Short mmCIF file of C-alpha atoms and ligand atoms in Angstrom, two decimals:
data_model
loop_
_atom_site.label_atom_id
_atom_site.label_comp_id
_atom_site.label_asym_id
_atom_site.label_seq_id
_atom_site.Cartn_x
_atom_site.Cartn_y
_atom_site.Cartn_z
CA MET A 1 7.20 -145.70 80.74
CA LEU A 2 5.26 -147.06 77.76
CA ARG A 3 2.55 -144.50 78.29
CA ARG A 4 5.21 -141.76 78.51
CA THR A 5 6.84 -142.88 75.30
CA PHE A 6 3.44 -142.89 73.64
CA LEU A 7 2.65 -139.42 74.98
CA ALA A 8 6.03 -138.14 73.85
CA LEU A 9 5.49 -139.55 70.36
CA ALA A 10 1.96 -138.20 70.24
CA ALA A 11 3.17 -134.80 71.35
CA SER A 12 5.92 -134.62 68.79
CA ALA A 13 3.47 -135.78 66.11
CA ALA A 14 1.18 -132.94 67.18
CA ALA A 15 4.12 -130.59 67.03
CA ILE A 16 4.82 -131.62 63.47
CA THR A 17 1.20 -131.21 62.37
CA LEU A 18 0.29 -128.13 64.35
CA GLY A 19 3.60 -126.35 64.84
CA VAL A 20 5.54 -125.75 68.04
CA GLY A 21 2.93 -123.33 69.42
CA ALA A 22 0.51 -126.21 69.82
CA VAL A 23 2.95 -128.01 72.10
CA SER A 24 3.74 -125.04 74.32
CA ALA A 25 -0.01 -124.41 74.67
CA GLN A 26 -0.40 -127.78 76.41
CA GLU A 27 -0.99 -127.89 80.11
CA LEU A 28 1.81 -128.32 82.62
CA PRO A 29 2.31 -132.06 83.37
CA LYS A 30 0.86 -133.18 86.70
CA LEU A 31 2.67 -135.18 89.37
CA LYS A 32 0.92 -138.12 91.06
CA GLN A 33 1.03 -138.32 94.85
CA LYS A 34 3.33 -141.18 95.79
CA ASP A 35 5.52 -142.11 98.76
CA LYS A 36 8.69 -142.56 96.74
CA TYR A 37 9.69 -140.87 93.54
CA LYS A 38 12.36 -141.35 90.92
CA VAL A 39 13.68 -137.81 90.52
CA GLY A 40 16.22 -136.39 88.08
CA PHE A 41 18.70 -133.69 89.06
CA ALA A 42 20.60 -132.23 86.09
CA GLN A 43 23.60 -130.35 87.50
CA THR A 44 25.62 -127.94 85.33
CA GLU A 45 29.18 -128.64 86.51
CA SER A 46 31.05 -129.54 89.68
CA ASN A 47 34.09 -127.31 89.52
CA ASN A 48 33.30 -125.11 92.47
CA PRO A 49 32.27 -125.43 96.13
CA TRP A 50 28.89 -123.85 95.47
CA ARG A 51 27.94 -126.60 93.00
CA ILE A 52 29.31 -129.32 95.27
CA ALA A 53 27.32 -128.00 98.24
CA GLN A 54 24.18 -127.87 96.11
CA THR A 55 24.61 -131.46 94.89
CA GLU A 56 25.25 -132.68 98.44
CA SER A 57 22.13 -130.93 99.68
CA MET A 58 19.98 -132.48 96.92
CA LYS A 59 21.42 -135.96 97.49
CA ALA A 60 21.04 -135.75 101.27
CA GLU A 61 17.41 -134.63 101.10
CA ALA A 62 16.49 -137.30 98.51
CA ALA A 63 18.12 -139.96 100.70
CA LYS A 64 16.35 -138.65 103.81
CA LEU A 65 12.97 -138.87 102.10
CA GLY A 66 13.74 -142.21 100.43
CA HIS A 67 13.49 -140.94 96.84
CA GLN A 68 15.71 -142.31 94.10
CA LEU A 69 17.85 -139.54 92.62
CA VAL A 70 19.05 -139.82 89.02
CA TYR A 71 21.99 -137.42 89.07
CA THR A 72 23.87 -136.08 86.05
CA ASP A 73 26.73 -133.58 85.76
CA ALA A 74 26.90 -131.66 82.46
CA ALA A 75 30.58 -130.81 83.11
CA GLY A 76 30.14 -127.25 81.89
CA SER A 77 28.42 -128.10 78.61
CA ALA A 78 24.89 -126.93 77.83
CA ALA A 79 24.73 -129.51 75.00
CA LYS A 80 25.56 -132.32 77.43
CA GLN A 81 22.98 -131.00 79.85
CA VAL A 82 20.29 -131.22 77.15
CA ALA A 83 21.38 -134.83 76.48
CA ASP A 84 21.31 -135.53 80.24
CA VAL A 85 17.70 -134.36 80.47
CA ASN A 86 16.77 -136.47 77.44
CA SER A 87 18.30 -139.50 79.11
CA MET A 88 16.27 -138.83 82.27
CA ILE A 89 13.13 -138.66 80.13
CA ALA A 90 14.07 -142.03 78.56
CA GLN A 91 14.58 -143.49 82.04
CA GLY A 92 11.06 -142.47 82.98
CA VAL A 93 11.77 -140.21 85.96
CA ASP A 94 8.70 -138.74 87.71
CA MET A 95 10.05 -135.23 87.80
CA ILE A 96 13.19 -133.28 86.88
CA PHE A 97 15.14 -130.66 88.83
CA LEU A 98 17.15 -128.69 86.31
CA ALA A 99 19.86 -126.10 86.96
CA PRO A 100 19.95 -124.64 83.42
CA ARG A 101 23.54 -123.67 82.65
CA GLU A 102 22.49 -121.00 80.16
CA GLU A 103 19.19 -119.23 79.58
CA LYS A 104 18.51 -120.19 75.95
CA PRO A 105 20.24 -123.53 75.13
CA LEU A 106 18.28 -125.42 77.81
CA ILE A 107 14.85 -124.44 76.41
CA PRO A 108 14.66 -127.60 74.22
CA ALA A 109 15.26 -129.75 77.33
CA VAL A 110 12.45 -128.02 79.24
CA MET A 111 10.10 -128.48 76.29
CA ALA A 112 11.08 -132.13 75.73
CA ALA A 113 10.28 -132.97 79.36
CA LYS A 114 6.97 -131.16 79.08
CA ARG A 115 6.08 -133.11 75.91
CA ALA A 116 6.97 -136.35 77.70
CA GLY A 117 4.59 -135.45 80.54
CA ILE A 118 7.36 -134.89 83.12
CA PRO A 119 7.19 -131.76 85.29
CA VAL A 120 10.36 -129.66 85.56
CA VAL A 121 11.42 -127.40 88.42
CA LEU A 122 14.25 -124.97 87.65
CA LEU A 123 16.83 -124.76 90.40
CA ASP A 124 19.14 -121.79 91.01
CA ARG A 125 19.28 -120.56 87.38
CA ASN A 126 16.44 -119.46 85.16
CA VAL A 127 15.67 -119.81 81.45
CA ASP A 128 14.84 -117.09 78.94
CA GLN A 129 11.41 -115.82 79.98
CA SER A 130 10.36 -114.98 76.42
CA LEU A 131 10.81 -118.65 75.44
CA ALA A 132 9.43 -120.58 78.41
CA LYS A 133 7.25 -119.66 81.38
CA ALA A 134 6.67 -120.89 84.91
CA GLY A 135 3.24 -122.43 85.40
CA LYS A 136 3.04 -123.27 81.71
CA ASP A 137 6.26 -124.88 80.53
CA TYR A 138 7.87 -125.65 83.89
CA VAL A 139 6.49 -125.63 87.42
CA THR A 140 8.54 -122.87 89.02
CA PHE A 141 11.97 -121.32 89.43
CA ILE A 142 13.53 -121.74 92.88
CA GLY A 143 16.36 -119.30 93.40
CA SER A 144 17.72 -115.94 94.47
CA ASP A 145 17.01 -112.46 93.21
CA PHE A 146 20.22 -112.01 91.19
CA VAL A 147 19.44 -108.42 90.20
CA ASP A 148 19.21 -107.54 93.87
CA GLU A 149 22.43 -109.42 94.64
CA GLY A 150 24.22 -107.26 92.06
CA ARG A 151 22.64 -104.10 93.48
CA ARG A 152 23.72 -105.00 97.02
CA ALA A 153 27.30 -105.69 95.87
CA ALA A 154 27.38 -102.24 94.24
CA GLU A 155 25.94 -100.61 97.35
CA ALA A 156 28.60 -102.23 99.55
CA LEU A 157 31.33 -100.96 97.25
CA ASP A 158 29.76 -97.51 97.12
CA LYS A 159 29.70 -97.26 100.93
CA ALA A 160 33.25 -98.55 101.38
CA THR A 161 34.82 -96.31 98.74
CA GLY A 162 32.78 -93.17 99.29
CA GLY A 163 31.40 -93.62 95.78
CA LYS A 164 34.78 -93.59 94.08
CA ALA A 165 35.76 -96.74 92.21
CA GLN A 166 37.35 -97.70 88.90
CA ILE A 167 35.89 -101.15 88.55
CA ILE A 168 36.86 -104.35 86.77
CA GLN A 169 33.85 -106.67 86.44
CA LEU A 170 34.39 -110.43 86.23
CA GLU A 171 31.21 -111.80 84.72
CA GLY A 172 29.78 -115.25 85.22
CA THR A 173 29.00 -117.77 82.49
CA THR A 174 27.93 -115.90 79.36
CA GLY A 175 24.21 -116.38 78.70
CA SER A 176 23.44 -117.62 82.22
CA SER A 177 20.69 -115.92 84.23
CA PRO A 178 22.87 -115.07 87.26
CA ALA A 179 25.51 -113.43 85.02
CA ASN A 180 22.90 -111.41 83.11
CA ASP A 181 21.05 -110.31 86.24
CA ARG A 182 24.01 -109.70 88.55
CA ARG A 183 25.44 -107.47 85.89
CA LYS A 184 22.16 -105.60 85.49
CA GLY A 185 21.67 -105.04 89.24
CA PHE A 186 25.19 -103.71 89.66
CA GLU A 187 25.20 -101.54 86.53
CA ASP A 188 21.78 -100.05 87.30
CA TYR A 189 22.98 -99.04 90.76
CA ILE A 190 26.13 -97.28 89.58
CA LYS A 191 24.43 -95.61 86.59
CA ASN A 192 23.85 -92.41 88.57
CA LYS A 193 27.05 -92.57 90.60
CA LEU A 194 29.48 -90.25 88.86
CA GLY A 195 32.53 -91.56 90.69
CA MET A 196 31.86 -95.24 90.02
CA LYS A 197 32.76 -96.62 86.64
CA ILE A 198 33.23 -100.06 85.08
CA ILE A 199 36.46 -99.73 83.14
CA ALA A 200 36.61 -103.33 81.91
CA SER A 201 34.26 -106.31 81.96
CA GLN A 202 34.80 -109.87 80.82
CA SER A 203 33.53 -113.38 81.58
CA GLY A 204 35.50 -115.65 83.88
CA ASP A 205 32.84 -118.39 83.51
CA PHE A 206 32.18 -118.51 87.30
CA ALA A 207 35.48 -120.44 87.64
CA ARG A 208 38.44 -119.69 89.90
CA ASP A 209 41.26 -120.20 87.45
CA LYS A 210 39.47 -118.51 84.56
CA GLY A 211 38.75 -115.60 86.92
CA ARG A 212 42.42 -115.41 87.83
CA GLN A 213 43.52 -115.40 84.19
CA VAL A 214 40.99 -112.77 83.12
CA ALA A 215 41.79 -110.59 86.15
CA GLU A 216 45.50 -110.82 85.32
CA THR A 217 44.94 -109.65 81.74
CA LEU A 218 42.52 -106.88 82.71
CA LEU A 219 44.77 -105.60 85.52
CA GLN A 220 47.66 -105.33 83.09
CA ALA A 221 45.53 -103.35 80.64
CA HIS A 222 43.96 -101.22 83.39
CA PRO A 223 46.54 -100.59 86.12
CA GLY A 224 44.34 -97.79 87.51
CA ALA A 225 41.64 -100.22 88.67
CA THR A 226 40.65 -99.69 92.31
CA ALA A 227 37.91 -102.29 92.62
CA ILE A 228 36.88 -105.70 91.34
CA TYR A 229 33.27 -106.89 91.20
CA ALA A 230 33.13 -110.65 90.62
CA HIS A 231 29.82 -112.40 89.89
CA ASN A 232 30.86 -115.22 92.24
CA ASP A 233 33.34 -115.94 95.01
CA GLU A 234 35.42 -118.40 93.02
CA MET A 235 36.35 -115.68 90.50
CA ALA A 236 36.95 -113.25 93.38
CA ILE A 237 39.44 -115.69 94.91
CA GLY A 238 41.08 -116.02 91.48
CA ALA A 239 41.29 -112.22 91.30
CA ILE A 240 42.99 -112.10 94.71
CA SER A 241 45.73 -114.40 93.35
CA ALA A 242 46.08 -112.22 90.25
CA LEU A 243 46.43 -109.08 92.37
CA GLU A 244 49.02 -110.65 94.65
CA ALA A 245 51.00 -111.91 91.63
CA ALA A 246 50.96 -108.34 90.28
CA GLY A 247 52.36 -107.04 93.60
CA LYS A 248 49.12 -105.35 94.67
CA LYS A 249 47.40 -105.64 98.04
CA PRO A 250 43.84 -106.99 97.74
CA GLY A 251 41.60 -105.20 100.21
CA GLN A 252 43.90 -102.16 100.28
CA ASP A 253 45.00 -101.20 96.76
CA VAL A 254 41.95 -102.84 95.25
CA GLN A 255 38.58 -103.53 96.92
CA ILE A 256 36.81 -106.77 96.02
CA VAL A 257 33.10 -107.55 96.24
CA SER A 258 31.34 -110.66 95.06
CA ILE A 259 28.47 -113.08 95.58
CA ASP A 260 27.93 -116.57 97.11
CA GLY A 261 29.37 -116.82 100.63
CA THR A 262 31.84 -119.69 100.30
CA ARG A 263 34.24 -120.63 103.07
CA ASP A 264 37.21 -119.27 101.11
CA ALA A 265 35.47 -115.95 100.57
CA LEU A 266 34.59 -115.60 104.26
CA GLN A 267 38.22 -116.40 105.09
CA ALA A 268 39.38 -113.73 102.61
CA ILE A 269 37.07 -111.23 104.35
CA ILE A 270 38.49 -112.21 107.76
CA ASP A 271 42.02 -111.81 106.31
CA GLY A 272 41.12 -108.32 105.08
CA LYS A 273 41.56 -109.25 101.41
CA MET A 274 37.93 -108.99 100.45
CA LEU A 275 35.35 -106.35 101.35
CA ALA A 276 32.11 -108.32 101.28
CA THR A 277 30.10 -111.04 99.61
CA VAL A 278 26.33 -111.17 99.10
CA GLU A 279 24.99 -114.57 100.03
CA CYS A 280 23.56 -116.95 97.44
CA ASN A 281 22.68 -120.09 99.36
CA PRO A 282 23.34 -123.40 97.50
CA LYS A 283 21.49 -125.65 99.96
CA PHE A 284 18.40 -126.27 97.83
CA GLY A 285 17.51 -129.82 98.96
CA PRO A 286 14.77 -129.14 101.56
CA LYS A 287 13.04 -126.41 99.54
CA ALA A 288 13.25 -128.39 96.28
CA PHE A 289 11.60 -131.52 97.66
CA GLU A 290 9.06 -129.55 99.68
CA THR A 291 8.03 -127.76 96.47
CA MET A 292 7.72 -131.14 94.72
CA ALA A 293 5.43 -132.44 97.48
CA ARG A 294 3.28 -129.31 97.33
CA TYR A 295 2.98 -129.71 93.57
CA ALA A 296 2.00 -133.38 93.85
CA LYS A 297 -0.73 -132.38 96.32
CA GLY A 298 -2.21 -130.17 93.64
CA GLU A 299 -1.20 -126.86 95.20
CA GLN A 300 -0.82 -123.86 92.94
CA ILE A 301 2.91 -123.11 92.99
CA GLU A 302 4.06 -119.51 92.74
CA PRO A 303 6.14 -118.89 89.56
CA TRP A 304 9.20 -117.93 91.60
CA VAL A 305 10.10 -119.51 94.94
CA ILE A 306 12.50 -116.84 96.18
CA ASN A 307 15.55 -117.63 98.30
CA THR A 308 16.46 -114.81 100.63
CA ASP A 309 20.14 -113.92 100.88
CA ARG A 310 22.20 -112.73 103.81
CA PHE A 311 25.26 -110.49 103.53
CA PHE A 312 28.77 -111.23 104.77
CA ASP A 313 31.41 -108.66 105.66
CA LYS A 314 33.94 -108.17 108.44
CA SER A 315 31.16 -107.64 110.99
CA ASN A 316 29.93 -111.26 110.78
CA ALA A 317 32.32 -113.41 108.66
CA GLY A 318 34.26 -114.66 111.69
CA GLN A 319 31.09 -115.76 113.41
CA LEU A 320 29.52 -117.43 110.37
CA ILE A 321 32.52 -119.17 108.77
CA ALA A 322 31.94 -122.34 110.82
CA ASP A 323 28.79 -123.07 108.79
CA ALA A 324 30.25 -122.10 105.42
CA TYR A 325 30.89 -124.61 102.61
O1 GYE B 401 26.66 -118.09 92.20
C1 GYE B 401 27.91 -119.76 91.16
C2 GYE B 401 27.54 -120.97 90.46
O2 GYE B 401 23.72 -120.32 89.48
C3 GYE B 401 23.43 -119.06 91.43
O3 GYE B 401 26.38 -120.57 89.79
C4 GYE B 401 24.29 -120.00 90.71
C5 GYE B 401 25.73 -119.56 90.51
C6 GYE B 401 26.59 -119.37 91.74
O4 GYE B 401 28.45 -121.59 89.65
O5 GYE B 401 28.93 -119.86 92.10
#
């Protein structure tokens, strides 16, 4: 703790004398091999089943291995999440798992941990790659290929509609890596499809009620919409409510595709209200702590520990809903 404080002070003094470049040129902090660790997990928010499942998985794995977990919930605020990470640094945690709410605002938190000699692993969301890099500023990013998730959602819609769709896009949290990349993957796919067009696109902040409200407004302005692409299931479920309130039949008048694989989404698929959802698995606990142990052993960690995603539609939703969250 004292040594950390000293290192942090020394690092910021160096930053003042030499400029920020000197700090980011430092080596990645190491992690000592120990039986038990004090580990931080900085969560972004807890307003959806995906986040709750992720937190449960992290807590369960930490408990199983006997590590102490310092858990914070930024309640949807990037500024609070930066403060949460700073508080973990002050508490002298050995390592920090960070789910950066947005790509740019969490950079100072990553750099502060690095200056304090605490390794950071990014979980489920990434940071701006021009401002911080795996293997240099943080250990690695563990998460899905969001661009591919977006591409697969577009492909599913293409197949189901014979390439004809007037699409409303409900985007995730503005400035977050999954929103940026899921948009890119989807838009790149439909670029050459003459019959598929995004007629309106707006953020619903990955939240059910916000998704419902935005869908309601966009459906009023664009009554000709035949499809909705939501960047997560919670917004897709919100969109289903908006469609039903507008007297439209989700799954018939309007096709819905999204990403995650929540219980409610699988149920909507079974009920014929939703076409498909690309999986994004929130159960990070085992992989997160295994990566930490590998790092402590001195292993070279790959810059991206990729989660592979399944795909849910009417062919398998009924069978797989029992395990859904
Ligand atoms: O899809 C969404 C959550 O960052 C991959 O964030 C995650 C996304 C997930 O709020 O439901």
